[in-house]
């Protein structure tokens, strides 16, 4: 499965479990505004376009056009690390439980 789709699904599960975007931001080192843009605009647009038959590059370009605080180069450069950190956060206790 596409890593961006998997990232969205993991973030969705975290949010449904009550984890705040601020907590995800602290764990990943990515600004919460960037994560919020990815979660609420870029990734849903990307997924919808993919399901409509659009190619991955075109879908990502169109998704990124929805926001002005996420660049394609930066996203592609940090995607593997962001994905890994979100996966670790998902499998570990909630940040609220660690306090």
PDB file of N, CA, C and O in Angstrom, residues 10-77:
ATOM      1  N   UNK A  10      -2.885   5.814   9.772  1.00  0.00           N
ATOM      2  CA  UNK A  10      -2.302   5.803  11.127  1.00  0.00           C
ATOM      3  C   UNK A  10      -2.663   7.078  11.875  1.00  0.00           C
ATOM      4  O   UNK A  10      -3.016   7.037  13.054  1.00  0.00           O
ATOM      5  N   UNK A  11      -2.546   8.215  11.194  1.00  0.00           N
ATOM      6  CA  UNK A  11      -2.896   9.482  11.840  1.00  0.00           C
ATOM      7  C   UNK A  11      -4.372   9.506  12.206  1.00  0.00           C
ATOM      8  O   UNK A  11      -4.751  10.001  13.272  1.00  0.00           O
ATOM      9  N   UNK A  12      -5.195   8.965  11.343  1.00  0.00           N
ATOM     10  CA  UNK A  12      -6.632   8.899  11.609  1.00  0.00           C
ATOM     11  C   UNK A  12      -6.917   8.080  12.869  1.00  0.00           C
ATOM     12  O   UNK A  12      -7.713   8.481  13.722  1.00  0.00           O
ATOM     13  N   UNK A  13      -6.241   6.945  13.012  1.00  0.00           N
ATOM     14  CA  UNK A  13      -6.430   6.106  14.203  1.00  0.00           C
ATOM     15  C   UNK A  13      -5.956   6.829  15.460  1.00  0.00           C
ATOM     16  O   UNK A  13      -6.595   6.735  16.512  1.00  0.00           O
ATOM     17  N   UNK A  14      -4.844   7.542  15.354  1.00  0.00           N
ATOM     18  CA  UNK A  14      -4.360   8.312  16.498  1.00  0.00           C
ATOM     19  C   UNK A  14      -5.374   9.369  16.905  1.00  0.00           C
ATOM     20  O   UNK A  14      -5.680   9.527  18.092  1.00  0.00           O
ATOM     21  N   UNK A  15      -5.888  10.090  15.925  1.00  0.00           N
ATOM     22  CA  UNK A  15      -6.863  11.146  16.209  1.00  0.00           C
ATOM     23  C   UNK A  15      -8.134  10.548  16.815  1.00  0.00           C
ATOM     24  O   UNK A  15      -8.685  11.109  17.769  1.00  0.00           O
ATOM     25  N   UNK A  16      -8.577   9.422  16.295  1.00  0.00           N
ATOM     26  CA  UNK A  16      -9.773   8.764  16.837  1.00  0.00           C
ATOM     27  C   UNK A  16      -9.544   8.285  18.262  1.00  0.00           C
ATOM     28  O   UNK A  16     -10.482   8.198  19.052  1.00  0.00           O
ATOM     29  N   UNK A  17      -8.296   7.983  18.596  1.00  0.00           N
ATOM     30  CA  UNK A  17      -7.953   7.548  19.950  1.00  0.00           C
ATOM     31  C   UNK A  17      -7.765   8.738  20.892  1.00  0.00           C
ATOM     32  O   UNK A  17      -7.452   8.553  22.065  1.00  0.00           O
ATOM     33  N   UNK A  18      -7.936   9.942  20.371  1.00  0.00           N
ATOM     34  CA  UNK A  18      -7.852  11.130  21.221  1.00  0.00           C
ATOM     35  C   UNK A  18      -6.489  11.792  21.264  1.00  0.00           C
ATOM     36  O   UNK A  18      -6.285  12.720  22.048  1.00  0.00           O
ATOM     37  N   UNK A  19      -5.569  11.348  20.444  1.00  0.00           N
ATOM     38  CA  UNK A  19      -4.251  11.973  20.420  1.00  0.00           C
ATOM     39  C   UNK A  19      -4.360  13.291  19.661  1.00  0.00           C
ATOM     40  O   UNK A  19      -4.906  13.343  18.561  1.00  0.00           O
ATOM     41  N   UNK A  20      -3.864  14.344  20.274  1.00  0.00           N
ATOM     42  CA  UNK A  20      -3.945  15.664  19.670  1.00  0.00           C
ATOM     43  C   UNK A  20      -2.843  15.843  18.624  1.00  0.00           C
ATOM     44  O   UNK A  20      -1.780  15.229  18.714  1.00  0.00           O
ATOM     45  N   UNK A  21      -3.105  16.687  17.654  1.00  0.00           N
ATOM     46  CA  UNK A  21      -2.119  16.973  16.618  1.00  0.00           C
ATOM     47  C   UNK A  21      -0.848  17.540  17.249  1.00  0.00           C
ATOM     48  O   UNK A  21       0.260  17.268  16.794  1.00  0.00           O
ATOM     49  N   UNK A  22      -1.002  18.308  18.314  1.00  0.00           N
ATOM     50  CA  UNK A  22       0.148  18.860  19.025  1.00  0.00           C
ATOM     51  C   UNK A  22       1.036  17.739  19.567  1.00  0.00           C
ATOM     52  O   UNK A  22       2.267  17.822  19.518  1.00  0.00           O
ATOM     53  N   UNK A  23       0.423  16.682  20.077  1.00  0.00           N
ATOM     54  CA  UNK A  23       1.189  15.544  20.603  1.00  0.00           C
ATOM     55  C   UNK A  23       1.923  14.814  19.480  1.00  0.00           C
ATOM     56  O   UNK A  23       3.079  14.420  19.637  1.00  0.00           O
ATOM     57  N   UNK A  24       1.257  14.638  18.352  1.00  0.00           N
ATOM     58  CA  UNK A  24       1.900  14.001  17.201  1.00  0.00           C
ATOM     59  C   UNK A  24       3.065  14.863  16.736  1.00  0.00           C
ATOM     60  O   UNK A  24       4.143  14.360  16.427  1.00  0.00           O
ATOM     61  N   UNK A  25       2.859  16.162  16.723  1.00  0.00           N
ATOM     62  CA  UNK A  25       3.892  17.101  16.317  1.00  0.00           C
ATOM     63  C   UNK A  25       5.130  16.995  17.208  1.00  0.00           C
ATOM     64  O   UNK A  25       6.262  16.964  16.721  1.00  0.00           O
ATOM     65  N   UNK A  26       4.910  16.932  18.497  1.00  0.00           N
ATOM     66  CA  UNK A  26       6.025  16.820  19.437  1.00  0.00           C
ATOM     67  C   UNK A  26       6.805  15.530  19.233  1.00  0.00           C
ATOM     68  O   UNK A  26       8.027  15.513  19.339  1.00  0.00           O
ATOM     69  N   UNK A  27       6.116  14.471  18.942  1.00  0.00           N
ATOM     70  CA  UNK A  27       6.775  13.178  18.764  1.00  0.00           C
ATOM     71  C   UNK A  27       7.513  13.066  17.427  1.00  0.00           C
ATOM     72  O   UNK A  27       8.504  12.364  17.330  1.00  0.00           O
ATOM     73  N   UNK A  28       7.005  13.749  16.414  1.00  0.00           N
ATOM     74  CA  UNK A  28       7.598  13.619  15.078  1.00  0.00           C
ATOM     75  C   UNK A  28       8.577  14.726  14.734  1.00  0.00           C
ATOM     76  O   UNK A  28       9.371  14.573  13.815  1.00  0.00           O
ATOM     77  N   UNK A  29       8.505  15.852  15.453  1.00  0.00           N
ATOM     78  CA  UNK A  29       9.368  16.982  15.140  1.00  0.00           C
ATOM     79  C   UNK A  29       8.891  17.778  13.931  1.00  0.00           C
ATOM     80  O   UNK A  29       9.625  18.582  13.379  1.00  0.00           O
ATOM     81  N   UNK A  30       7.655  17.569  13.522  1.00  0.00           N
ATOM     82  CA  UNK A  30       7.059  18.293  12.401  1.00  0.00           C
ATOM     83  C   UNK A  30       6.043  19.281  12.984  1.00  0.00           C
ATOM     84  O   UNK A  30       5.278  18.928  13.878  1.00  0.00           O
ATOM     85  N   UNK A  31       6.048  20.505  12.482  1.00  0.00           N
ATOM     86  CA  UNK A  31       5.130  21.532  12.989  1.00  0.00           C
ATOM     87  C   UNK A  31       3.679  21.042  12.925  1.00  0.00           C
ATOM     88  O   UNK A  31       3.274  20.398  11.954  1.00  0.00           O
ATOM     89  N   UNK A  32       2.918  21.357  13.959  1.00  0.00           N
ATOM     90  CA  UNK A  32       1.530  20.898  14.003  1.00  0.00           C
ATOM     91  C   UNK A  32       0.712  21.481  12.853  1.00  0.00           C
ATOM     92  O   UNK A  32      -0.205  20.834  12.362  1.00  0.00           O
ATOM     93  N   UNK A  33       1.045  22.690  12.394  1.00  0.00           N
ATOM     94  CA  UNK A  33       0.313  23.269  11.264  1.00  0.00           C
ATOM     95  C   UNK A  33       0.542  22.456   9.989  1.00  0.00           C
ATOM     96  O   UNK A  33      -0.376  22.276   9.186  1.00  0.00           O
ATOM     97  N   UNK A  34       1.749  21.937   9.820  1.00  0.00           N
ATOM     98  CA  UNK A  34       2.062  21.106   8.658  1.00  0.00           C
ATOM     99  C   UNK A  34       1.319  19.779   8.763  1.00  0.00           C
ATOM    100  O   UNK A  34       0.696  19.320   7.799  1.00  0.00           O
ATOM    101  N   UNK A  35       1.352  19.161   9.933  1.00  0.00           N
ATOM    102  CA  UNK A  35       0.638  17.898  10.125  1.00  0.00           C
ATOM    103  C   UNK A  35      -0.859  18.075   9.930  1.00  0.00           C
ATOM    104  O   UNK A  35      -1.521  17.228   9.320  1.00  0.00           O
ATOM    105  N   UNK A  36      -1.401  19.176  10.437  1.00  0.00           N
ATOM    106  CA  UNK A  36      -2.834  19.446  10.272  1.00  0.00           C
ATOM    107  C   UNK A  36      -3.191  19.609   8.801  1.00  0.00           C
ATOM    108  O   UNK A  36      -4.219  19.098   8.350  1.00  0.00           O
ATOM    109  N   UNK A  37      -2.338  20.305   8.060  1.00  0.00           N
ATOM    110  CA  UNK A  37      -2.583  20.479   6.624  1.00  0.00           C
ATOM    111  C   UNK A  37      -2.540  19.142   5.895  1.00  0.00           C
ATOM    112  O   UNK A  37      -3.366  18.866   5.028  1.00  0.00           O
ATOM    113  N   UNK A  38      -1.557  18.320   6.248  1.00  0.00           N
ATOM    114  CA  UNK A  38      -1.467  16.993   5.640  1.00  0.00           C
ATOM    115  C   UNK A  38      -2.718  16.185   5.936  1.00  0.00           C
ATOM    116  O   UNK A  38      -3.324  15.600   5.038  1.00  0.00           O
ATOM    117  N   UNK A  39      -3.101  16.163   7.207  1.00  0.00           N
ATOM    118  CA  UNK A  39      -4.210  15.328   7.652  1.00  0.00           C
ATOM    119  C   UNK A  39      -5.565  15.798   7.122  1.00  0.00           C
ATOM    120  O   UNK A  39      -6.406  14.990   6.727  1.00  0.00           O
ATOM    121  N   UNK A  40      -5.777  17.104   7.122  1.00  0.00           N
ATOM    122  CA  UNK A  40      -7.105  17.602   6.774  1.00  0.00           C
ATOM    123  C   UNK A  40      -7.287  17.936   5.297  1.00  0.00           C
ATOM    124  O   UNK A  40      -8.424  17.931   4.813  1.00  0.00           O
ATOM    125  N   UNK A  41      -6.197  18.190   4.574  1.00  0.00           N
ATOM    126  CA  UNK A  41      -6.340  18.610   3.184  1.00  0.00           C
ATOM    127  C   UNK A  41      -5.572  17.752   2.188  1.00  0.00           C
ATOM    128  O   UNK A  41      -6.157  17.170   1.276  1.00  0.00           O
ATOM    129  N   UNK A  42      -4.268  17.691   2.372  1.00  0.00           N
ATOM    130  CA  UNK A  42      -3.408  17.061   1.367  1.00  0.00           C
ATOM    131  C   UNK A  42      -3.713  15.574   1.208  1.00  0.00           C
ATOM    132  O   UNK A  42      -3.979  15.099   0.094  1.00  0.00           O
ATOM    133  N   UNK A  43      -3.666  14.835   2.303  1.00  0.00           N
ATOM    134  CA  UNK A  43      -3.832  13.382   2.209  1.00  0.00           C
ATOM    135  C   UNK A  43      -5.246  12.960   1.792  1.00  0.00           C
ATOM    136  O   UNK A  43      -5.391  12.063   0.960  1.00  0.00           O
ATOM    137  N   UNK A  44      -6.313  13.583   2.309  1.00  0.00           N
ATOM    138  CA  UNK A  44      -7.644  13.210   1.819  1.00  0.00           C
ATOM    139  C   UNK A  44      -7.814  13.485   0.315  1.00  0.00           C
ATOM    140  O   UNK A  44      -8.394  12.662  -0.408  1.00  0.00           O
ATOM    141  N   UNK A  45      -7.298  14.622  -0.151  1.00  0.00           N
ATOM    142  CA  UNK A  45      -7.373  14.928  -1.584  1.00  0.00           C
ATOM    143  C   UNK A  45      -6.584  13.899  -2.374  1.00  0.00           C
ATOM    144  O   UNK A  45      -7.055  13.381  -3.394  1.00  0.00           O
ATOM    145  N   UNK A  46      -5.403  13.589  -1.905  1.00  0.00           N
ATOM    146  CA  UNK A  46      -4.537  12.601  -2.551  1.00  0.00           C
ATOM    147  C   UNK A  46      -5.253  11.250  -2.678  1.00  0.00           C
ATOM    148  O   UNK A  46      -5.297  10.648  -3.746  1.00  0.00           O
ATOM    149  N   UNK A  47      -5.828  10.798  -1.589  1.00  0.00           N
ATOM    150  CA  UNK A  47      -6.510   9.499  -1.570  1.00  0.00           C
ATOM    151  C   UNK A  47      -7.727   9.506  -2.494  1.00  0.00           C
ATOM    152  O   UNK A  47      -7.949   8.544  -3.238  1.00  0.00           O
ATOM    153  N   UNK A  48      -8.505  10.579  -2.454  1.00  0.00           N
ATOM    154  CA  UNK A  48      -9.676  10.669  -3.331  1.00  0.00           C
ATOM    155  C   UNK A  48      -9.281  10.647  -4.799  1.00  0.00           C
ATOM    156  O   UNK A  48      -9.938   9.993  -5.615  1.00  0.00           O
ATOM    157  N   UNK A  49      -8.220  11.351  -5.141  1.00  0.00           N
ATOM    158  CA  UNK A  49      -7.768  11.370  -6.526  1.00  0.00           C
ATOM    159  C   UNK A  49      -7.234  10.003  -6.957  1.00  0.00           C
ATOM    160  O   UNK A  49      -7.484   9.560  -8.076  1.00  0.00           O
ATOM    161  N   UNK A  50      -6.515   9.327  -6.059  1.00  0.00           N
ATOM    162  CA  UNK A  50      -6.027   7.979  -6.378  1.00  0.00           C
ATOM    163  C   UNK A  50      -7.189   7.038  -6.643  1.00  0.00           C
ATOM    164  O   UNK A  50      -7.155   6.251  -7.592  1.00  0.00           O
ATOM    165  N   UNK A  51      -8.196   7.114  -5.789  1.00  0.00           N
ATOM    166  CA  UNK A  51      -9.343   6.207  -5.958  1.00  0.00           C
ATOM    167  C   UNK A  51     -10.120   6.523  -7.233  1.00  0.00           C
ATOM    168  O   UNK A  51     -10.819   5.665  -7.751  1.00  0.00           O
ATOM    169  N   UNK A  52      -9.956   7.745  -7.741  1.00  0.00           N
ATOM    170  CA  UNK A  52     -10.605   8.126  -8.989  1.00  0.00           C
ATOM    171  C   UNK A  52      -9.770   7.795 -10.216  1.00  0.00           C
ATOM    172  O   UNK A  52     -10.151   8.137 -11.333  1.00  0.00           O
ATOM    173  N   UNK A  53      -8.616   7.158 -10.002  1.00  0.00           N
ATOM    174  CA  UNK A  53      -7.792   6.733 -11.122  1.00  0.00           C
ATOM    175  C   UNK A  53      -6.635   7.648 -11.459  1.00  0.00           C
ATOM    176  O   UNK A  53      -5.912   7.407 -12.425  1.00  0.00           O
ATOM    177  N   UNK A  54      -6.432   8.677 -10.693  1.00  0.00           N
ATOM    178  CA  UNK A  54      -5.327   9.608 -10.934  1.00  0.00           C
ATOM    179  C   UNK A  54      -4.007   8.936 -10.536  1.00  0.00           C
ATOM    180  O   UNK A  54      -3.959   8.131  -9.605  1.00  0.00           O
ATOM    181  N   UNK A  55      -2.935   9.276 -11.202  1.00  0.00           N
ATOM    182  CA  UNK A  55      -1.618   8.750 -10.866  1.00  0.00           C
ATOM    183  C   UNK A  55      -1.086   9.358  -9.579  1.00  0.00           C
ATOM    184  O   UNK A  55      -1.530  10.431  -9.161  1.00  0.00           O
ATOM    185  N   UNK A  56      -0.139   8.681  -8.949  1.00  0.00           N
ATOM    186  CA  UNK A  56       0.359   9.123  -7.640  1.00  0.00           C
ATOM    187  C   UNK A  56       0.996  10.508  -7.677  1.00  0.00           C
ATOM    188  O   UNK A  56       0.743  11.322  -6.795  1.00  0.00           O
ATOM    189  N   UNK A  57       1.830  10.785  -8.675  1.00  0.00           N
ATOM    190  CA  UNK A  57       2.490  12.091  -8.755  1.00  0.00           C
ATOM    191  C   UNK A  57       1.486  13.215  -8.957  1.00  0.00           C
ATOM    192  O   UNK A  57       1.549  14.247  -8.288  1.00  0.00           O
ATOM    193  N   UNK A  58       0.574  13.011  -9.864  1.00  0.00           N
ATOM    194  CA  UNK A  58      -0.442  14.025 -10.139  1.00  0.00           C
ATOM    195  C   UNK A  58      -1.348  14.231  -8.928  1.00  0.00           C
ATOM    196  O   UNK A  58      -1.696  15.363  -8.578  1.00  0.00           O
ATOM    197  N   UNK A  59      -1.727  13.134  -8.275  1.00  0.00           N
ATOM    198  CA  UNK A  59      -2.586  13.227  -7.089  1.00  0.00           C
ATOM    199  C   UNK A  59      -1.880  13.990  -5.974  1.00  0.00           C
ATOM    200  O   UNK A  59      -2.491  14.831  -5.303  1.00  0.00           O
ATOM    201  N   UNK A  60      -0.589  13.724  -5.788  1.00  0.00           N
ATOM    202  CA  UNK A  60       0.164  14.432  -4.748  1.00  0.00           C
ATOM    203  C   UNK A  60       0.286  15.912  -5.101  1.00  0.00           C
ATOM    204  O   UNK A  60       0.093  16.775  -4.240  1.00  0.00           O
ATOM    205  N   UNK A  61       0.592  16.209  -6.344  1.00  0.00           N
ATOM    206  CA  UNK A  61       0.701  17.611  -6.766  1.00  0.00           C
ATOM    207  C   UNK A  61      -0.603  18.359  -6.521  1.00  0.00           C
ATOM    208  O   UNK A  61      -0.604  19.474  -5.983  1.00  0.00           O
ATOM    209  N   UNK A  62      -1.710  17.745  -6.878  1.00  0.00           N
ATOM    210  CA  UNK A  62      -3.009  18.391  -6.685  1.00  0.00           C
ATOM    211  C   UNK A  62      -3.358  18.522  -5.205  1.00  0.00           C
ATOM    212  O   UNK A  62      -3.939  19.522  -4.786  1.00  0.00           O
ATOM    213  N   UNK A  63      -3.000  17.522  -4.423  1.00  0.00           N
ATOM    214  CA  UNK A  63      -3.237  17.607  -2.979  1.00  0.00           C
ATOM    215  C   UNK A  63      -2.438  18.719  -2.344  1.00  0.00           C
ATOM    216  O   UNK A  63      -2.942  19.461  -1.493  1.00  0.00           O
ATOM    217  N   UNK A  64      -1.200  18.871  -2.768  1.00  0.00           N
ATOM    218  CA  UNK A  64      -0.338  19.910  -2.205  1.00  0.00           C
ATOM    219  C   UNK A  64      -0.755  21.308  -2.650  1.00  0.00           C
ATOM    220  O   UNK A  64      -0.454  22.288  -1.964  1.00  0.00           O
ATOM    221  N   UNK A  65      -1.451  21.416  -3.755  1.00  0.00           N
ATOM    222  CA  UNK A  65      -1.947  22.715  -4.203  1.00  0.00           C
ATOM    223  C   UNK A  65      -2.995  23.275  -3.251  1.00  0.00           C
ATOM    224  O   UNK A  65      -3.264  24.472  -3.264  1.00  0.00           O
ATOM    225  N   UNK A  66      -3.566  22.421  -2.410  1.00  0.00           N
ATOM    226  CA  UNK A  66      -4.606  22.844  -1.476  1.00  0.00           C
ATOM    227  C   UNK A  66      -4.047  23.655  -0.313  1.00  0.00           C
ATOM    228  O   UNK A  66      -4.796  24.337   0.385  1.00  0.00           O
ATOM    229  N   UNK A  67      -2.738  23.564  -0.071  1.00  0.00           N
ATOM    230  CA  UNK A  67      -2.117  24.227   1.082  1.00  0.00           C
ATOM    231  C   UNK A  67      -0.878  24.989   0.632  1.00  0.00           C
ATOM    232  O   UNK A  67      -0.322  24.728  -0.421  1.00  0.00           O
ATOM    233  N   UNK A  68      -0.440  25.906   1.487  1.00  0.00           N
ATOM    234  CA  UNK A  68       0.760  26.661   1.150  1.00  0.00           C
ATOM    235  C   UNK A  68       1.908  26.441   2.132  1.00  0.00           C
ATOM    236  O   UNK A  68       2.947  27.062   2.003  1.00  0.00           O
ATOM    237  N   UNK A  69       1.731  25.548   3.092  1.00  0.00           N
ATOM    238  CA  UNK A  69       2.779  25.353   4.080  1.00  0.00           C
ATOM    239  C   UNK A  69       3.452  23.980   4.000  1.00  0.00           C
ATOM    240  O   UNK A  69       4.200  23.603   4.893  1.00  0.00           O
ATOM    241  N   UNK A  70       3.212  23.249   2.929  1.00  0.00           N
ATOM    242  CA  UNK A  70       3.843  21.939   2.745  1.00  0.00           C
ATOM    243  C   UNK A  70       4.403  21.886   1.323  1.00  0.00           C
ATOM    244  O   UNK A  70       3.664  22.081   0.371  1.00  0.00           O
ATOM    245  N   UNK A  71       5.696  21.626   1.208  1.00  0.00           N
ATOM    246  CA  UNK A  71       6.278  21.497  -0.126  1.00  0.00           C
ATOM    247  C   UNK A  71       6.473  20.020  -0.455  1.00  0.00           C
ATOM    248  O   UNK A  71       6.693  19.192   0.426  1.00  0.00           O
ATOM    249  N   UNK A  72       6.396  19.726  -1.722  1.00  0.00           N
ATOM    250  CA  UNK A  72       6.555  18.347  -2.186  1.00  0.00           C
ATOM    251  C   UNK A  72       7.941  17.826  -1.840  1.00  0.00           C
ATOM    252  O   UNK A  72       8.091  16.713  -1.336  1.00  0.00           O
ATOM    253  N   UNK A  73       8.951  18.638  -2.069  1.00  0.00           N
ATOM    254  CA  UNK A  73      10.329  18.224  -1.788  1.00  0.00           C
ATOM    255  C   UNK A  73      10.525  17.896  -0.307  1.00  0.00           C
ATOM    256  O   UNK A  73      11.098  16.879   0.052  1.00  0.00           O
ATOM    257  N   UNK A  74      10.009  18.773   0.540  1.00  0.00           N
ATOM    258  CA  UNK A  74      10.159  18.549   1.980  1.00  0.00           C
ATOM    259  C   UNK A  74       9.387  17.311   2.436  1.00  0.00           C
ATOM    260  O   UNK A  74       9.875  16.517   3.226  1.00  0.00           O
ATOM    261  N   UNK A  75       8.175  17.141   1.928  1.00  0.00           N
ATOM    262  CA  UNK A  75       7.362  15.974   2.285  1.00  0.00           C
ATOM    263  C   UNK A  75       8.050  14.689   1.859  1.00  0.00           C
ATOM    264  O   UNK A  75       8.160  13.744   2.643  1.00  0.00           O
ATOM    265  N   UNK A  76       8.524  14.647   0.624  1.00  0.00           N
ATOM    266  CA  UNK A  76       9.199  13.448   0.148  1.00  0.00           C
ATOM    267  C   UNK A  76      10.496  13.194   0.914  1.00  0.00           C
ATOM    268  O   UNK A  76      10.861  12.047   1.135  1.00  0.00           O
ATOM    269  N   UNK A  77      11.151  14.263   1.349  1.00  0.00           N
ATOM    270  CA  UNK A  77      12.398  14.120   2.098  1.00  0.00           C
ATOM    271  C   UNK A  77      12.223  13.589   3.511  1.00  0.00           C
ATOM    272  O   UNK A  77      13.117  12.954   4.059  1.00  0.00           O
TER     273      UNK A  77
END
